[in-house]
Amino acid sequence: AVEALGHPHRLAAGGGHDTVAVAGRPRVALLTTGSEVVAAGVPAAGFVRDSFGPMLPAAISGFAGGARVVSSIRMADDRQHLVDALQVRDADVVVTTGGTADSPVDHIRSVLRELGATLIVDGLDVRPGSPSLLAQLPSGVFVVALPGNPLAAVMGLLVLLEPLLAGLAGHQF
């Protein structure tokens, strides 16, 4: 609609504004975990096909914040790899999938504690989706950790990630 009216600065000037506050599009790094998750083909017994990861970039960029996915990493359930992967500098938000429950291979909560993160939301009172969480690393980067179950992860996307991205993009609530 703005393009139909000419250049954005003309629209602002027409409204009597000399300056306009803007916010950049939030940058998101994706981190898909799960040793049992396969990216292609028919999964063997004990494995599952990644049905959630392929739709994540489109879902994230379609949110009100208009976020931009800057990286996407797939990794096995490995504690040290998770520690290393969460030390991003080129993103405002890291979205992880899997590893939010309470089993020996679910590392996200203990790794966030180790990294000195502030837990903002530690679980949702909704099923599916209850183990979703929102944290902020000392660097200022936010972490939205989603469960591995695709339907549960969608709940975390809608309840935690979408409002976070909208806020980072400067939208008012």
mmCIF file with all atom_site columns, N, CA and C in Angstrom, residues 71-131:
data_model
loop_
_atom_site.group_PDB
_atom_site.id
_atom_site.type_symbol
_atom_site.label_atom_id
_atom_site.label_alt_id
_atom_site.label_comp_id
_atom_site.label_asym_id
_atom_site.label_entity_id
_atom_site.label_seq_id
_atom_site.pdbx_PDB_ins_code
_atom_site.Cartn_x
_atom_site.Cartn_y
_atom_site.Cartn_z
_atom_site.occupancy
_atom_site.B_iso_or_equiv
_atom_site.pdbx_formal_charge
_atom_site.auth_seq_id
_atom_site.auth_comp_id
_atom_site.auth_asym_id
_atom_site.auth_atom_id
_atom_site.pdbx_PDB_model_num
ATOM 1   N N  . SER A 1 71  ? 20.327 -18.941 9.501  1.00 0.00 ? 71  SER A N  1
ATOM 2   C CA . SER A 1 71  ? 21.064 -20.202 9.475  1.00 0.00 ? 71  SER A CA 1
ATOM 3   C C  . SER A 1 71  ? 20.142 -21.329 9.926  1.00 0.00 ? 71  SER A C  1
ATOM 4   N N  . SER A 1 72  ? 20.496 -22.523 9.519  1.00 0.00 ? 72  SER A N  1
ATOM 5   C CA . SER A 1 72  ? 19.731 -23.710 9.898  1.00 0.00 ? 72  SER A CA 1
ATOM 6   C C  . SER A 1 72  ? 20.703 -24.872 10.056 1.00 0.00 ? 72  SER A C  1
ATOM 7   N N  . ILE A 1 73  ? 20.752 -25.425 11.253 1.00 0.00 ? 73  ILE A N  1
ATOM 8   C CA . ILE A 1 73  ? 21.668 -26.520 11.564 1.00 0.00 ? 73  ILE A CA 1
ATOM 9   C C  . ILE A 1 73  ? 20.849 -27.709 12.065 1.00 0.00 ? 73  ILE A C  1
ATOM 10  N N  . ARG A 1 74  ? 21.185 -28.883 11.586 1.00 0.00 ? 74  ARG A N  1
ATOM 11  C CA . ARG A 1 74  ? 20.592 -30.132 12.069 1.00 0.00 ? 74  ARG A CA 1
ATOM 12  C C  . ARG A 1 74  ? 21.700 -30.867 12.820 1.00 0.00 ? 74  ARG A C  1
ATOM 13  N N  . MET A 1 75  ? 21.382 -31.326 14.035 1.00 0.00 ? 75  MET A N  1
ATOM 14  C CA . MET A 1 75  ? 22.407 -32.005 14.821 1.00 0.00 ? 75  MET A CA 1
ATOM 15  C C  . MET A 1 75  ? 21.827 -33.120 15.670 1.00 0.00 ? 75  MET A C  1
ATOM 16  N N  . ALA A 1 76  ? 22.677 -34.065 16.022 1.00 0.00 ? 76  ALA A N  1
ATOM 17  C CA . ALA A 1 76  ? 22.290 -35.168 16.901 1.00 0.00 ? 76  ALA A CA 1
ATOM 18  C C  . ALA A 1 76  ? 22.147 -34.636 18.331 1.00 0.00 ? 76  ALA A C  1
ATOM 19  N N  . ASP A 1 77  ? 21.609 -35.458 19.204 1.00 0.00 ? 77  ASP A N  1
ATOM 20  C CA . ASP A 1 77  ? 21.462 -35.092 20.612 1.00 0.00 ? 77  ASP A CA 1
ATOM 21  C C  . ASP A 1 77  ? 22.830 -35.189 21.290 1.00 0.00 ? 77  ASP A C  1
ATOM 22  N N  . ASP A 1 78  ? 23.576 -34.113 21.251 1.00 0.00 ? 78  ASP A N  1
ATOM 23  C CA . ASP A 1 78  ? 24.917 -34.077 21.824 1.00 0.00 ? 78  ASP A CA 1
ATOM 24  C C  . ASP A 1 78  ? 25.050 -32.796 22.630 1.00 0.00 ? 78  ASP A C  1
ATOM 25  N N  . ARG A 1 79  ? 25.323 -32.941 23.898 1.00 0.00 ? 79  ARG A N  1
ATOM 26  C CA . ARG A 1 79  ? 25.366 -31.809 24.817 1.00 0.00 ? 79  ARG A CA 1
ATOM 27  C C  . ARG A 1 79  ? 26.387 -30.740 24.386 1.00 0.00 ? 79  ARG A C  1
ATOM 28  N N  . GLN A 1 80  ? 27.608 -31.134 24.098 1.00 0.00 ? 80  GLN A N  1
ATOM 29  C CA . GLN A 1 80  ? 28.640 -30.151 23.754 1.00 0.00 ? 80  GLN A CA 1
ATOM 30  C C  . GLN A 1 80  ? 28.342 -29.464 22.439 1.00 0.00 ? 80  GLN A C  1
ATOM 31  N N  . HIS A 1 81  ? 27.796 -30.193 21.473 1.00 0.00 ? 81  HIS A N  1
ATOM 32  C CA . HIS A 1 81  ? 27.421 -29.549 20.205 1.00 0.00 ? 81  HIS A CA 1
ATOM 33  C C  . HIS A 1 81  ? 26.329 -28.512 20.427 1.00 0.00 ? 81  HIS A C  1
ATOM 34  N N  . LEU A 1 82  ? 25.417 -28.800 21.355 1.00 0.00 ? 82  LEU A N  1
ATOM 35  C CA . LEU A 1 82  ? 24.355 -27.842 21.673 1.00 0.00 ? 82  LEU A CA 1
ATOM 36  C C  . LEU A 1 82  ? 24.949 -26.592 22.319 1.00 0.00 ? 82  LEU A C  1
ATOM 37  N N  . VAL A 1 83  ? 25.870 -26.774 23.256 1.00 0.00 ? 83  VAL A N  1
ATOM 38  C CA . VAL A 1 83  ? 26.546 -25.630 23.887 1.00 0.00 ? 83  VAL A CA 1
ATOM 39  C C  . VAL A 1 83  ? 27.191 -24.757 22.811 1.00 0.00 ? 83  VAL A C  1
ATOM 40  N N  . ASP A 1 84  ? 27.922 -25.388 21.904 1.00 0.00 ? 84  ASP A N  1
ATOM 41  C CA . ASP A 1 84  ? 28.615 -24.642 20.843 1.00 0.00 ? 84  ASP A CA 1
ATOM 42  C C  . ASP A 1 84  ? 27.620 -23.946 19.909 1.00 0.00 ? 84  ASP A C  1
ATOM 43  N N  . ALA A 1 85  ? 26.556 -24.648 19.539 1.00 0.00 ? 85  ALA A N  1
ATOM 44  C CA . ALA A 1 85  ? 25.587 -24.107 18.575 1.00 0.00 ? 85  ALA A CA 1
ATOM 45  C C  . ALA A 1 85  ? 24.808 -22.917 19.135 1.00 0.00 ? 85  ALA A C  1
ATOM 46  N N  . LEU A 1 86  ? 24.629 -22.856 20.445 1.00 0.00 ? 86  LEU A N  1
ATOM 47  C CA . LEU A 1 86  ? 23.876 -21.752 21.048 1.00 0.00 ? 86  LEU A CA 1
ATOM 48  C C  . LEU A 1 86  ? 24.704 -20.473 21.187 1.00 0.00 ? 86  LEU A C  1
ATOM 49  N N  . GLN A 1 87  ? 25.967 -20.523 20.887 1.00 0.00 ? 87  GLN A N  1
ATOM 50  C CA . GLN A 1 87  ? 26.827 -19.349 21.012 1.00 0.00 ? 87  GLN A CA 1
ATOM 51  C C  . GLN A 1 87  ? 26.864 -18.584 19.692 1.00 0.00 ? 87  GLN A C  1
ATOM 52  N N  . VAL A 1 88  ? 25.696 -18.157 19.243 1.00 0.00 ? 88  VAL A N  1
ATOM 53  C CA . VAL A 1 88  ? 25.574 -17.451 17.968 1.00 0.00 ? 88  VAL A CA 1
ATOM 54  C C  . VAL A 1 88  ? 25.766 -15.951 18.185 1.00 0.00 ? 88  VAL A C  1
ATOM 55  N N  . ARG A 1 89  ? 26.225 -15.286 17.136 1.00 0.00 ? 89  ARG A N  1
ATOM 56  C CA . ARG A 1 89  ? 26.405 -13.836 17.188 1.00 0.00 ? 89  ARG A CA 1
ATOM 57  C C  . ARG A 1 89  ? 25.658 -13.145 16.058 1.00 0.00 ? 89  ARG A C  1
ATOM 58  N N  . ASP A 1 90  ? 25.185 -13.911 15.088 1.00 0.00 ? 90  ASP A N  1
ATOM 59  C CA . ASP A 1 90  ? 24.548 -13.298 13.921 1.00 0.00 ? 90  ASP A CA 1
ATOM 60  C C  . ASP A 1 90  ? 23.029 -13.424 13.947 1.00 0.00 ? 90  ASP A C  1
ATOM 61  N N  . ALA A 1 91  ? 22.464 -13.697 15.126 1.00 0.00 ? 91  ALA A N  1
ATOM 62  C CA . ALA A 1 91  ? 21.013 -13.854 15.227 1.00 0.00 ? 91  ALA A CA 1
ATOM 63  C C  . ALA A 1 91  ? 20.503 -13.162 16.482 1.00 0.00 ? 91  ALA A C  1
ATOM 64  N N  . ASP A 1 92  ? 19.247 -12.759 16.426 1.00 0.00 ? 92  ASP A N  1
ATOM 65  C CA . ASP A 1 92  ? 18.577 -12.184 17.594 1.00 0.00 ? 92  ASP A CA 1
ATOM 66  C C  . ASP A 1 92  ? 17.877 -13.267 18.400 1.00 0.00 ? 92  ASP A C  1
ATOM 67  N N  . VAL A 1 93  ? 17.492 -14.346 17.703 1.00 0.00 ? 93  VAL A N  1
ATOM 68  C CA . VAL A 1 93  ? 16.742 -15.443 18.311 1.00 0.00 ? 93  VAL A CA 1
ATOM 69  C C  . VAL A 1 93  ? 17.281 -16.763 17.770 1.00 0.00 ? 93  VAL A C  1
ATOM 70  N N  . VAL A 1 94  ? 17.440 -17.735 18.658 1.00 0.00 ? 94  VAL A N  1
ATOM 71  C CA . VAL A 1 94  ? 17.734 -19.108 18.254 1.00 0.00 ? 94  VAL A CA 1
ATOM 72  C C  . VAL A 1 94  ? 16.486 -19.915 18.549 1.00 0.00 ? 94  VAL A C  1
ATOM 73  N N  . VAL A 1 95  ? 16.001 -20.646 17.556 1.00 0.00 ? 95  VAL A N  1
ATOM 74  C CA . VAL A 1 95  ? 14.853 -21.536 17.731 1.00 0.00 ? 95  VAL A CA 1
ATOM 75  C C  . VAL A 1 95  ? 15.383 -22.960 17.672 1.00 0.00 ? 95  VAL A C  1
ATOM 76  N N  . THR A 1 96  ? 15.170 -23.704 18.743 1.00 0.00 ? 96  THR A N  1
ATOM 77  C CA . THR A 1 96  ? 15.583 -25.103 18.773 1.00 0.00 ? 96  THR A CA 1
ATOM 78  C C  . THR A 1 96  ? 14.347 -25.989 18.725 1.00 0.00 ? 96  THR A C  1
ATOM 79  N N  . THR A 1 97  ? 14.510 -27.178 18.172 1.00 0.00 ? 97  THR A N  1
ATOM 80  C CA . THR A 1 97  ? 13.446 -28.174 18.213 1.00 0.00 ? 97  THR A CA 1
ATOM 81  C C  . THR A 1 97  ? 14.004 -29.433 18.848 1.00 0.00 ? 97  THR A C  1
ATOM 82  N N  . GLY A 1 98  ? 13.214 -30.036 19.720 1.00 0.00 ? 98  GLY A N  1
ATOM 83  C CA . GLY A 1 98  ? 13.628 -31.248 20.410 1.00 0.00 ? 98  GLY A CA 1
ATOM 84  C C  . GLY A 1 98  ? 14.458 -30.939 21.639 1.00 0.00 ? 98  GLY A C  1
ATOM 85  N N  . GLY A 1 99  ? 14.556 -31.922 22.519 1.00 0.00 ? 99  GLY A N  1
ATOM 86  C CA . GLY A 1 99  ? 15.416 -31.795 23.687 1.00 0.00 ? 99  GLY A CA 1
ATOM 87  C C  . GLY A 1 99  ? 14.852 -30.999 24.835 1.00 0.00 ? 99  GLY A C  1
ATOM 88  N N  . THR A 1 100 ? 13.525 -30.737 24.848 1.00 0.00 ? 100 THR A N  1
ATOM 89  C CA . THR A 1 100 ? 12.945 -29.916 25.913 1.00 0.00 ? 100 THR A CA 1
ATOM 90  C C  . THR A 1 100 ? 12.308 -30.740 27.033 1.00 0.00 ? 100 THR A C  1
ATOM 91  N N  . ALA A 1 101 ? 12.208 -32.049 26.839 1.00 0.00 ? 101 ALA A N  1
ATOM 92  C CA . ALA A 1 101 ? 11.588 -32.896 27.866 1.00 0.00 ? 101 ALA A CA 1
ATOM 93  C C  . ALA A 1 101 ? 12.614 -33.210 28.959 1.00 0.00 ? 101 ALA A C  1
ATOM 94  N N  . ASP A 1 102 ? 12.393 -34.259 29.703 1.00 0.00 ? 102 ASP A N  1
ATOM 95  C CA . ASP A 1 102 ? 13.259 -34.578 30.834 1.00 0.00 ? 102 ASP A CA 1
ATOM 96  C C  . ASP A 1 102 ? 13.797 -35.999 30.707 1.00 0.00 ? 102 ASP A C  1
ATOM 97  N N  . SER A 1 103 ? 14.592 -36.235 29.667 1.00 0.00 ? 103 SER A N  1
ATOM 98  C CA . SER A 1 103 ? 15.207 -37.550 29.499 1.00 0.00 ? 103 SER A CA 1
ATOM 99  C C  . SER A 1 103 ? 16.722 -37.366 29.455 1.00 0.00 ? 103 SER A C  1
ATOM 100 N N  . PRO A 1 104 ? 17.485 -38.438 29.489 1.00 0.00 ? 104 PRO A N  1
ATOM 101 C CA . PRO A 1 104 ? 18.949 -38.309 29.463 1.00 0.00 ? 104 PRO A CA 1
ATOM 102 C C  . PRO A 1 104 ? 19.504 -37.638 28.200 1.00 0.00 ? 104 PRO A C  1
ATOM 103 N N  . VAL A 1 105 ? 18.745 -37.591 27.112 1.00 0.00 ? 105 VAL A N  1
ATOM 104 C CA . VAL A 1 105 ? 19.235 -36.950 25.883 1.00 0.00 ? 105 VAL A CA 1
ATOM 105 C C  . VAL A 1 105 ? 18.614 -35.583 25.649 1.00 0.00 ? 105 VAL A C  1
ATOM 106 N N  . ASP A 1 106 ? 17.849 -35.082 26.589 1.00 0.00 ? 106 ASP A N  1
ATOM 107 C CA . ASP A 1 106 ? 17.227 -33.762 26.490 1.00 0.00 ? 106 ASP A CA 1
ATOM 108 C C  . ASP A 1 106 ? 18.089 -32.774 27.277 1.00 0.00 ? 106 ASP A C  1
ATOM 109 N N  . HIS A 1 107 ? 18.864 -31.975 26.566 1.00 0.00 ? 107 HIS A N  1
ATOM 110 C CA . HIS A 1 107 ? 19.901 -31.152 27.199 1.00 0.00 ? 107 HIS A CA 1
ATOM 111 C C  . HIS A 1 107 ? 19.592 -29.662 27.281 1.00 0.00 ? 107 HIS A C  1
ATOM 112 N N  . ILE A 1 108 ? 18.548 -29.180 26.657 1.00 0.00 ? 108 ILE A N  1
ATOM 113 C CA . ILE A 1 108 ? 18.397 -27.728 26.492 1.00 0.00 ? 108 ILE A CA 1
ATOM 114 C C  . ILE A 1 108 ? 18.356 -26.975 27.825 1.00 0.00 ? 108 ILE A C  1
ATOM 115 N N  . ARG A 1 109 ? 17.603 -27.463 28.800 1.00 0.00 ? 109 ARG A N  1
ATOM 116 C CA . ARG A 1 109 ? 17.490 -26.729 30.074 1.00 0.00 ? 109 ARG A CA 1
ATOM 117 C C  . ARG A 1 109 ? 18.829 -26.672 30.812 1.00 0.00 ? 109 ARG A C  1
ATOM 118 N N  . SER A 1 110 ? 19.531 -27.801 30.899 1.00 0.00 ? 110 SER A N  1
ATOM 119 C CA . SER A 1 110 ? 20.808 -27.806 31.612 1.00 0.00 ? 110 SER A CA 1
ATOM 120 C C  . SER A 1 110 ? 21.853 -26.974 30.872 1.00 0.00 ? 110 SER A C  1
ATOM 121 N N  . VAL A 1 111 ? 21.848 -26.995 29.545 1.00 0.00 ? 111 VAL A N  1
ATOM 122 C CA . VAL A 1 111 ? 22.796 -26.188 28.773 1.00 0.00 ? 111 VAL A CA 1
ATOM 123 C C  . VAL A 1 111 ? 22.501 -24.699 28.951 1.00 0.00 ? 111 VAL A C  1
ATOM 124 N N  . LEU A 1 112 ? 21.236 -24.329 28.950 1.00 0.00 ? 112 LEU A N  1
ATOM 125 C CA . LEU A 1 112 ? 20.896 -22.917 29.175 1.00 0.00 ? 112 LEU A CA 1
ATOM 126 C C  . LEU A 1 112 ? 21.359 -22.466 30.558 1.00 0.00 ? 112 LEU A C  1
ATOM 127 N N  . ARG A 1 113 ? 21.187 -23.329 31.571 1.00 0.00 ? 113 ARG A N  1
ATOM 128 C CA . ARG A 1 113 ? 21.685 -22.987 32.918 1.00 0.00 ? 113 ARG A CA 1
ATOM 129 C C  . ARG A 1 113 ? 23.203 -22.807 32.884 1.00 0.00 ? 113 ARG A C  1
ATOM 130 N N  . GLU A 1 114 ? 23.886 -23.730 32.233 1.00 0.00 ? 114 GLU A N  1
ATOM 131 C CA . GLU A 1 114 ? 25.343 -23.677 32.132 1.00 0.00 ? 114 GLU A CA 1
ATOM 132 C C  . GLU A 1 114 ? 25.819 -22.398 31.453 1.00 0.00 ? 114 GLU A C  1
ATOM 133 N N  . LEU A 1 115 ? 25.088 -21.936 30.458 1.00 0.00 ? 115 LEU A N  1
ATOM 134 C CA . LEU A 1 115 ? 25.465 -20.728 29.724 1.00 0.00 ? 115 LEU A CA 1
ATOM 135 C C  . LEU A 1 115 ? 25.032 -19.442 30.435 1.00 0.00 ? 115 LEU A C  1
ATOM 136 N N  . GLY A 1 116 ? 24.364 -19.565 31.581 1.00 0.00 ? 116 GLY A N  1
ATOM 137 C CA . GLY A 1 116 ? 23.949 -18.387 32.340 1.00 0.00 ? 116 GLY A CA 1
ATOM 138 C C  . GLY A 1 116 ? 22.711 -17.708 31.799 1.00 0.00 ? 116 GLY A C  1
ATOM 139 N N  . ALA A 1 117 ? 21.887 -18.439 31.060 1.00 0.00 ? 117 ALA A N  1
ATOM 140 C CA . ALA A 1 117 ? 20.669 -17.867 30.476 1.00 0.00 ? 117 ALA A CA 1
ATOM 141 C C  . ALA A 1 117 ? 19.645 -17.548 31.561 1.00 0.00 ? 117 ALA A C  1
ATOM 142 N N  . THR A 1 118 ? 18.824 -16.560 31.280 1.00 0.00 ? 118 THR A N  1
ATOM 143 C CA . THR A 1 118 ? 17.687 -16.231 32.129 1.00 0.00 ? 118 THR A CA 1
ATOM 144 C C  . THR A 1 118 ? 16.469 -16.928 31.547 1.00 0.00 ? 118 THR A C  1
ATOM 145 N N  . LEU A 1 119 ? 15.840 -17.774 32.336 1.00 0.00 ? 119 LEU A N  1
ATOM 146 C CA . LEU A 1 119 ? 14.637 -18.462 31.891 1.00 0.00 ? 119 LEU A CA 1
ATOM 147 C C  . LEU A 1 119 ? 13.459 -17.514 32.059 1.00 0.00 ? 119 LEU A C  1
ATOM 148 N N  . ILE A 1 120 ? 12.828 -17.159 30.963 1.00 0.00 ? 120 ILE A N  1
ATOM 149 C CA . ILE A 1 120 ? 11.702 -16.217 30.980 1.00 0.00 ? 120 ILE A CA 1
ATOM 150 C C  . ILE A 1 120 ? 10.385 -16.971 31.087 1.00 0.00 ? 120 ILE A C  1
ATOM 151 N N  . VAL A 1 121 ? 10.221 -18.017 30.290 1.00 0.00 ? 121 VAL A N  1
ATOM 152 C CA . VAL A 1 121 ? 9.042  -18.885 30.349 1.00 0.00 ? 121 VAL A CA 1
ATOM 153 C C  . VAL A 1 121 ? 9.551  -20.323 30.392 1.00 0.00 ? 121 VAL A C  1
ATOM 154 N N  . ASP A 1 122 ? 9.286  -21.003 31.483 1.00 0.00 ? 122 ASP A N  1
ATOM 155 C CA . ASP A 1 122 ? 9.747  -22.387 31.646 1.00 0.00 ? 122 ASP A CA 1
ATOM 156 C C  . ASP A 1 122 ? 8.557  -23.332 31.546 1.00 0.00 ? 122 ASP A C  1
ATOM 157 N N  . GLY A 1 123 ? 8.071  -23.510 30.336 1.00 0.00 ? 123 GLY A N  1
ATOM 158 C CA . GLY A 1 123 ? 6.957  -24.415 30.103 1.00 0.00 ? 123 GLY A CA 1
ATOM 159 C C  . GLY A 1 123 ? 5.651  -23.668 29.925 1.00 0.00 ? 123 GLY A C  1
ATOM 160 N N  . LEU A 1 124 ? 4.775  -24.305 29.165 1.00 0.00 ? 124 LEU A N  1
ATOM 161 C CA . LEU A 1 124 ? 3.447  -23.751 28.905 1.00 0.00 ? 124 LEU A CA 1
ATOM 162 C C  . LEU A 1 124 ? 2.402  -24.634 29.570 1.00 0.00 ? 124 LEU A C  1
ATOM 163 N N  . ASP A 1 125 ? 1.344  -24.029 30.035 1.00 0.00 ? 125 ASP A N  1
ATOM 164 C CA . ASP A 1 125 ? 0.251  -24.777 30.649 1.00 0.00 ? 125 ASP A CA 1
ATOM 165 C C  . ASP A 1 125 ? -0.747 -25.169 29.563 1.00 0.00 ? 125 ASP A C  1
ATOM 166 N N  . VAL A 1 126 ? -0.261 -25.954 28.600 1.00 0.00 ? 126 VAL A N  1
ATOM 167 C CA . VAL A 1 126 ? -1.080 -26.371 27.469 1.00 0.00 ? 126 VAL A CA 1
ATOM 168 C C  . VAL A 1 126 ? -0.537 -27.720 26.985 1.00 0.00 ? 126 VAL A C  1
ATOM 169 N N  . ARG A 1 127 ? -1.434 -28.557 26.512 1.00 0.00 ? 127 ARG A N  1
ATOM 170 C CA . ARG A 1 127 ? -1.024 -29.838 25.929 1.00 0.00 ? 127 ARG A CA 1
ATOM 171 C C  . ARG A 1 127 ? -1.650 -29.962 24.565 1.00 0.00 ? 127 ARG A C  1
ATOM 172 N N  . PRO A 1 128 ? -0.885 -30.306 23.547 1.00 0.00 ? 128 PRO A N  1
ATOM 173 C CA . PRO A 1 128 ? 0.568  -30.499 23.605 1.00 0.00 ? 128 PRO A CA 1
ATOM 174 C C  . PRO A 1 128 ? 1.293  -29.162 23.583 1.00 0.00 ? 128 PRO A C  1
ATOM 175 N N  . GLY A 1 129 ? 2.536  -29.186 23.970 1.00 0.00 ? 129 GLY A N  1
ATOM 176 C CA . GLY A 1 129 ? 3.361  -27.983 23.934 1.00 0.00 ? 129 GLY A CA 1
ATOM 177 C C  . GLY A 1 129 ? 3.950  -27.590 25.257 1.00 0.00 ? 129 GLY A C  1
ATOM 178 N N  . SER A 1 130 ? 3.614  -28.304 26.321 1.00 0.00 ? 130 SER A N  1
ATOM 179 C CA . SER A 1 130 ? 4.017  -27.881 27.657 1.00 0.00 ? 130 SER A CA 1
ATOM 180 C C  . SER A 1 130 ? 5.520  -27.730 27.874 1.00 0.00 ? 130 SER A C  1
ATOM 181 N N  . PRO A 1 131 ? 6.400  -28.521 27.245 1.00 0.00 ? 131 PRO A N  1
ATOM 182 C CA . PRO A 1 131 ? 7.819  -28.310 27.545 1.00 0.00 ? 131 PRO A CA 1
ATOM 183 C C  . PRO A 1 131 ? 8.487  -27.167 26.770 1.00 0.00 ? 131 PRO A C  1
#
